[in-house]
Amino acid sequence: MTDLLQDLNVYLVGMMGTGKTTVGRLIAQHLQYGFLDTDDVITKAAGKTINEVFAENGEEAFRNLESDVLSQVCAYTKLAVATGGGIILRRRNWSYLHHGLVVWLDAPIDVLYDRLAADTTRPLLQDADPKEKLRTLAAGRQALYSEADLHITITHDETPEQVAQKIITAIPSVLKSNISLN
Ligand SMILES: Nc1ncnc2c1ncn2[C@@H]1O[C@H](COP(=O)(O)OP(=O)(O)O)[C@@H](O)[C@H]1O
Ligand SMILES: O=C(O)C1=C[C@@H](OP(=O)(O)O)[C@@H](O)[C@H](O)C1
Ligand SMILES: [Mg+2]
């Protein structure tokens, strides 16, 4: 499996709350890869929280930082990368993501809402109706997420370890089909 991947980075994309950060760490352990979360890198580089970046600099500035971080991360290999849910919004980011294997974690809105209802660290969900906000964001992003190499659907009762295992099991199928296309 690790041979098949040829040190390619694995990028997890998907809506807030799908478990990119949690599952990304497990994927890294399985693959004996390093782990990186683009939000963590932004937080460290900016010296403030994601909430503070949004509040003080705005979403556009956050998206610029996100693109900068991704452009630097894609120069490395053997990384499992948890991205922020909006990374797919910028076309330029796809040229970086496609240096590696892009995995879309896809979970029902109810699951995302249950996980994030009490969370205050997602500025885009600090809204009068966070569930509706999740629906709107997901609807607007669906077509972009579907550009990922691998689509992993998550049900409400799957543990992070089960999701990681599902990804690890599915990866060879995409790599094989890529090879036969070339
Ligand atoms: N498979 C899962 N089952 C239950 N809770 C989960 C699962 N994956 C993630 N979580 C929880 O959901 C919340 C959001 O997970 P996180 O990894 O931060 O998602 P993301 O990075 O996609 O926004 C966290 O509290 C995390 O512990
Ligand atoms: O979906 C989004 O636009 C965002 C998702 C967040 O990351 P997670 O997907 O890890 O929650 C974080 O990057 C920021 O709050 C914006
Ligand atoms: Mg995350």
CSV table of C-alpha atoms and ligand atoms in Angstrom, one decimal:
chain,number,residue,atom,x,y,z
A,1,MET,CA,0.0,0.0,0.0
A,2,THR,CA,2.7,2.5,1.0
A,3,ASP,CA,4.6,1.3,-2.1
A,4,LEU,CA,1.5,2.0,-4.2
A,5,LEU,CA,1.2,5.5,-2.9
A,6,GLN,CA,4.8,6.3,-3.7
A,7,ASP,CA,5.1,8.8,-0.9
A,8,LEU,CA,2.2,10.9,-2.3
A,9,ASN,CA,0.5,13.2,0.2
A,10,VAL,CA,-3.0,12.4,1.1
A,11,TYR,CA,-5.3,15.4,1.4
A,12,LEU,CA,-8.5,15.2,3.3
A,13,VAL,CA,-11.2,17.6,2.1
A,14,GLY,CA,-14.9,17.9,3.2
A,15,MET,CA,-17.2,20.0,5.3
A,16,MET,CA,-16.5,21.2,8.8
A,17,GLY,CA,-17.1,18.4,11.3
A,18,THR,CA,-16.6,15.5,8.9
A,19,GLY,CA,-13.5,14.5,10.9
A,20,LYS,CA,-10.6,15.6,8.6
A,21,THR,CA,-8.4,16.6,11.6
A,22,THR,CA,-9.3,13.6,13.7
A,23,VAL,CA,-9.1,11.0,10.9
A,24,GLY,CA,-6.1,12.7,9.3
A,25,ARG,CA,-3.9,11.9,12.4
A,26,LEU,CA,-5.0,8.2,12.2
A,27,ILE,CA,-4.3,8.0,8.5
A,28,ALA,CA,-0.8,9.3,9.1
A,29,GLN,CA,-0.2,6.6,11.7
A,30,HIS,CA,-1.5,3.9,9.4
A,31,LEU,CA,0.7,5.1,6.5
A,32,GLN,CA,3.7,6.0,8.7
A,33,TYR,CA,3.3,9.5,7.3
A,34,GLY,CA,3.7,12.9,8.9
A,35,PHE,CA,0.5,14.7,9.9
A,36,LEU,CA,-0.3,18.3,9.2
A,37,ASP,CA,-3.5,20.4,9.6
A,38,THR,CA,-3.6,23.6,7.4
A,39,ASP,CA,-5.7,25.4,10.1
A,40,ASP,CA,-3.0,24.6,12.7
A,41,VAL,CA,-0.2,25.9,10.4
A,42,ILE,CA,-2.3,29.1,9.8
A,43,THR,CA,-2.9,29.5,13.6
A,44,LYS,CA,0.8,29.2,14.3
A,45,ALA,CA,1.9,31.5,11.4
A,46,ALA,CA,-0.6,34.2,12.2
A,47,GLY,CA,-0.1,33.9,16.0
A,48,LYS,CA,-3.9,33.9,16.5
A,49,THR,CA,-6.9,31.6,16.4
A,50,ILE,CA,-8.9,31.0,13.3
A,51,ASN,CA,-11.8,33.0,14.9
A,52,GLU,CA,-9.4,35.9,15.4
A,53,VAL,CA,-8.1,35.8,11.8
A,54,PHE,CA,-11.7,35.9,10.5
A,55,ALA,CA,-12.7,38.7,13.0
A,56,GLU,CA,-9.6,40.8,12.6
A,57,ASN,CA,-8.5,40.2,9.0
A,58,GLY,CA,-11.6,38.8,7.3
A,59,GLU,CA,-12.3,35.6,5.4
A,60,GLU,CA,-10.5,36.8,2.2
A,61,ALA,CA,-7.2,37.2,4.3
A,62,PHE,CA,-7.8,33.7,5.8
A,63,ARG,CA,-8.2,32.2,2.3
A,64,ASN,CA,-5.0,33.9,1.2
A,65,LEU,CA,-3.1,32.4,4.2
A,66,GLU,CA,-4.7,29.0,3.4
A,67,SER,CA,-3.5,29.1,-0.2
A,68,ASP,CA,0.0,30.1,0.9
A,69,VAL,CA,0.2,27.3,3.4
A,70,LEU,CA,-1.1,24.7,0.9
A,71,SER,CA,1.4,25.9,-1.7
A,72,GLN,CA,4.2,25.2,0.7
A,73,VAL,CA,2.9,22.0,2.1
A,74,CYS,CA,2.6,20.4,-1.4
A,75,ALA,CA,6.4,20.7,-1.8
A,76,TYR,CA,6.7,17.9,0.8
A,77,THR,CA,5.9,14.2,0.5
A,78,LYS,CA,4.7,11.5,2.9
A,79,LEU,CA,2.1,13.7,4.6
A,80,ALA,CA,-1.5,13.2,5.6
A,81,VAL,CA,-2.9,16.7,5.4
A,82,ALA,CA,-6.2,17.7,7.1
A,83,THR,CA,-7.4,20.8,5.2
A,84,GLY,CA,-10.0,23.4,6.2
A,85,GLY,CA,-13.4,22.8,4.8
A,86,GLY,CA,-13.3,25.8,2.4
A,87,ILE,CA,-9.9,25.0,0.8
A,88,ILE,CA,-11.7,23.7,-2.3
A,89,LEU,CA,-13.2,27.1,-3.0
A,90,ARG,CA,-10.1,28.5,-4.8
A,91,ARG,CA,-9.3,27.0,-8.2
A,92,ARG,CA,-5.6,27.6,-7.6
A,93,ASN,CA,-5.7,25.3,-4.6
A,94,TRP,CA,-6.7,22.4,-6.7
A,95,SER,CA,-3.4,22.6,-8.6
A,96,TYR,CA,-1.7,22.0,-5.2
A,97,LEU,CA,-4.1,19.4,-4.0
A,98,HIS,CA,-3.7,17.3,-7.2
A,99,HIS,CA,0.0,16.9,-6.4
A,100,GLY,CA,-1.4,14.2,-4.0
A,101,LEU,CA,-4.4,12.0,-3.5
A,102,VAL,CA,-7.5,14.0,-2.6
A,103,VAL,CA,-10.0,12.2,-0.3
A,104,TRP,CA,-13.5,13.7,0.3
A,105,LEU,CA,-15.1,12.9,3.7
A,106,ASP,CA,-18.8,13.2,3.2
A,107,ALA,CA,-21.2,13.1,6.2
A,108,PRO,CA,-24.9,14.0,6.5
A,109,ILE,CA,-25.7,17.5,7.8
A,110,ASP,CA,-27.4,16.1,10.9
A,111,VAL,CA,-24.1,14.4,11.9
A,112,LEU,CA,-22.1,17.6,11.3
A,113,TYR,CA,-24.6,19.6,13.3
A,114,ASP,CA,-24.5,17.2,16.2
A,115,ARG,CA,-20.8,17.3,16.3
A,116,LEU,CA,-20.4,21.1,16.0
A,117,ALA,CA,-23.5,22.5,17.7
A,118,ALA,CA,-21.6,23.4,20.8
A,119,ASP,CA,-18.4,24.3,19.0
A,120,THR,CA,-17.3,28.0,19.0
A,121,THR,CA,-14.1,27.6,17.0
A,122,ARG,CA,-15.8,27.6,13.5
A,123,PRO,CA,-16.4,31.3,12.7
A,124,LEU,CA,-18.7,30.5,9.8
A,125,LEU,CA,-21.0,28.6,12.1
A,126,GLN,CA,-21.4,31.4,14.6
A,127,ASP,CA,-24.8,32.1,13.0
A,128,ALA,CA,-28.4,32.4,14.2
A,129,ASP,CA,-29.2,29.1,12.4
A,130,PRO,CA,-26.0,27.0,12.2
A,131,LYS,CA,-27.8,24.0,10.8
A,132,GLU,CA,-29.1,26.0,7.9
A,133,LYS,CA,-25.7,27.5,7.4
A,134,LEU,CA,-24.2,24.0,7.1
A,135,ARG,CA,-26.8,23.1,4.5
A,136,THR,CA,-26.1,26.2,2.5
A,137,LEU,CA,-22.4,25.8,2.6
A,138,ALA,CA,-22.6,22.1,1.7
A,139,ALA,CA,-24.9,22.8,-1.2
A,140,GLY,CA,-22.6,25.4,-2.6
A,141,ARG,CA,-19.5,23.2,-2.2
A,142,GLN,CA,-20.8,19.8,-3.2
A,143,ALA,CA,-19.7,20.0,-6.9
A,144,LEU,CA,-16.2,21.1,-5.8
A,145,TYR,CA,-15.8,18.3,-3.2
A,146,SER,CA,-16.8,15.8,-5.9
A,147,GLU,CA,-13.6,16.7,-7.8
A,148,ALA,CA,-11.7,14.6,-5.2
A,149,ASP,CA,-10.1,11.4,-6.3
A,150,LEU,CA,-11.9,9.4,-3.6
A,151,HIS,CA,-15.4,9.8,-2.1
A,152,ILE,CA,-15.8,8.4,1.4
A,153,THR,CA,-19.3,8.5,2.9
A,154,ILE,CA,-19.6,8.5,6.6
A,155,THR,CA,-22.5,7.3,8.7
A,156,HIS,CA,-23.4,8.6,12.1
A,157,ASP,CA,-22.1,5.6,14.0
A,158,GLU,CA,-18.7,5.1,12.4
A,159,THR,CA,-15.7,5.7,14.7
A,160,PRO,CA,-12.7,7.8,13.5
A,161,GLU,CA,-10.7,4.5,13.4
A,162,GLN,CA,-13.4,2.9,11.2
A,163,VAL,CA,-13.3,5.9,8.9
A,164,ALA,CA,-9.5,5.8,8.7
A,165,GLN,CA,-9.6,2.1,7.9
A,166,LYS,CA,-12.2,2.6,5.2
A,167,ILE,CA,-10.0,5.2,3.5
A,168,ILE,CA,-6.9,3.0,3.8
A,169,THR,CA,-8.8,0.1,2.2
A,170,ALA,CA,-10.2,2.3,-0.6
A,171,ILE,CA,-6.9,4.0,-1.6
A,172,PRO,CA,-5.4,1.2,-3.7
A,173,SER,CA,-8.5,1.1,-6.0
A,174,VAL,CA,-8.0,4.7,-7.1
A,175,LEU,CA,-4.3,4.3,-7.5
A,176,LYS,CA,-4.7,1.2,-9.6
A,177,SER,CA,-7.3,2.9,-11.8
A,178,ASN,CA,-5.0,5.9,-12.3
A,179,ILE,CA,-2.2,3.7,-13.4
A,180,SER,CA,-4.3,1.9,-16.0
A,181,LEU,CA,-5.5,5.2,-17.4
A,182,ASN,CA,-1.9,6.4,-18.0
B,1,LIG,N1,-16.1,9.5,13.4
B,1,LIG,C1,-16.4,10.3,14.4
B,1,LIG,N2,-17.3,10.0,15.3
B,1,LIG,C2,-17.6,10.8,16.3
B,1,LIG,N3,-17.1,12.0,16.5
B,1,LIG,C3,-16.2,12.4,15.6
B,1,LIG,C4,-15.8,11.6,14.5
B,1,LIG,N4,-14.9,12.3,13.7
B,1,LIG,C5,-14.7,13.5,14.3
B,1,LIG,N5,-15.5,13.6,15.4
B,1,LIG,C6,-15.6,14.7,16.3
B,1,LIG,O1,-16.2,15.8,15.6
B,1,LIG,C7,-15.7,17.0,15.9
B,1,LIG,C8,-15.1,17.6,14.6
B,1,LIG,O2,-14.0,16.8,14.1
B,1,LIG,P1,-12.8,17.4,13.3
B,1,LIG,O3,-11.8,16.3,13.2
B,1,LIG,O4,-12.3,18.6,14.0
B,1,LIG,O5,-13.5,17.7,11.9
B,1,LIG,P2,-13.0,18.7,10.8
B,1,LIG,O6,-11.5,18.8,10.9
B,1,LIG,O7,-13.4,18.0,9.5
B,1,LIG,O8,-13.8,19.9,11.0
B,1,LIG,C9,-14.6,16.8,16.9
B,1,LIG,O9,-15.2,17.0,18.2
B,1,LIG,C10,-14.3,15.3,16.8
B,1,LIG,O10,-13.8,14.7,18.0
B,2,LIG,O1,-15.4,25.3,6.0
B,2,LIG,C1,-14.7,26.3,6.1
B,2,LIG,O2,-14.8,27.3,5.4
B,2,LIG,C2,-13.8,26.4,7.3
B,2,LIG,C3,-13.5,25.2,7.9
B,2,LIG,C4,-12.6,25.2,9.1
B,2,LIG,O3,-11.8,23.9,9.2
B,2,LIG,P1,-12.5,22.5,9.4
B,2,LIG,O4,-13.1,22.0,8.2
B,2,LIG,O5,-11.3,21.7,9.9
B,2,LIG,O6,-13.5,22.7,10.5
B,2,LIG,C5,-11.6,26.3,9.1
B,2,LIG,O7,-10.7,26.2,8.1
B,2,LIG,C6,-12.4,27.6,9.0
B,2,LIG,O8,-13.2,27.8,10.1
B,2,LIG,C7,-13.2,27.7,7.7
B,3,MG,MG,-10.2,20.4,10.9
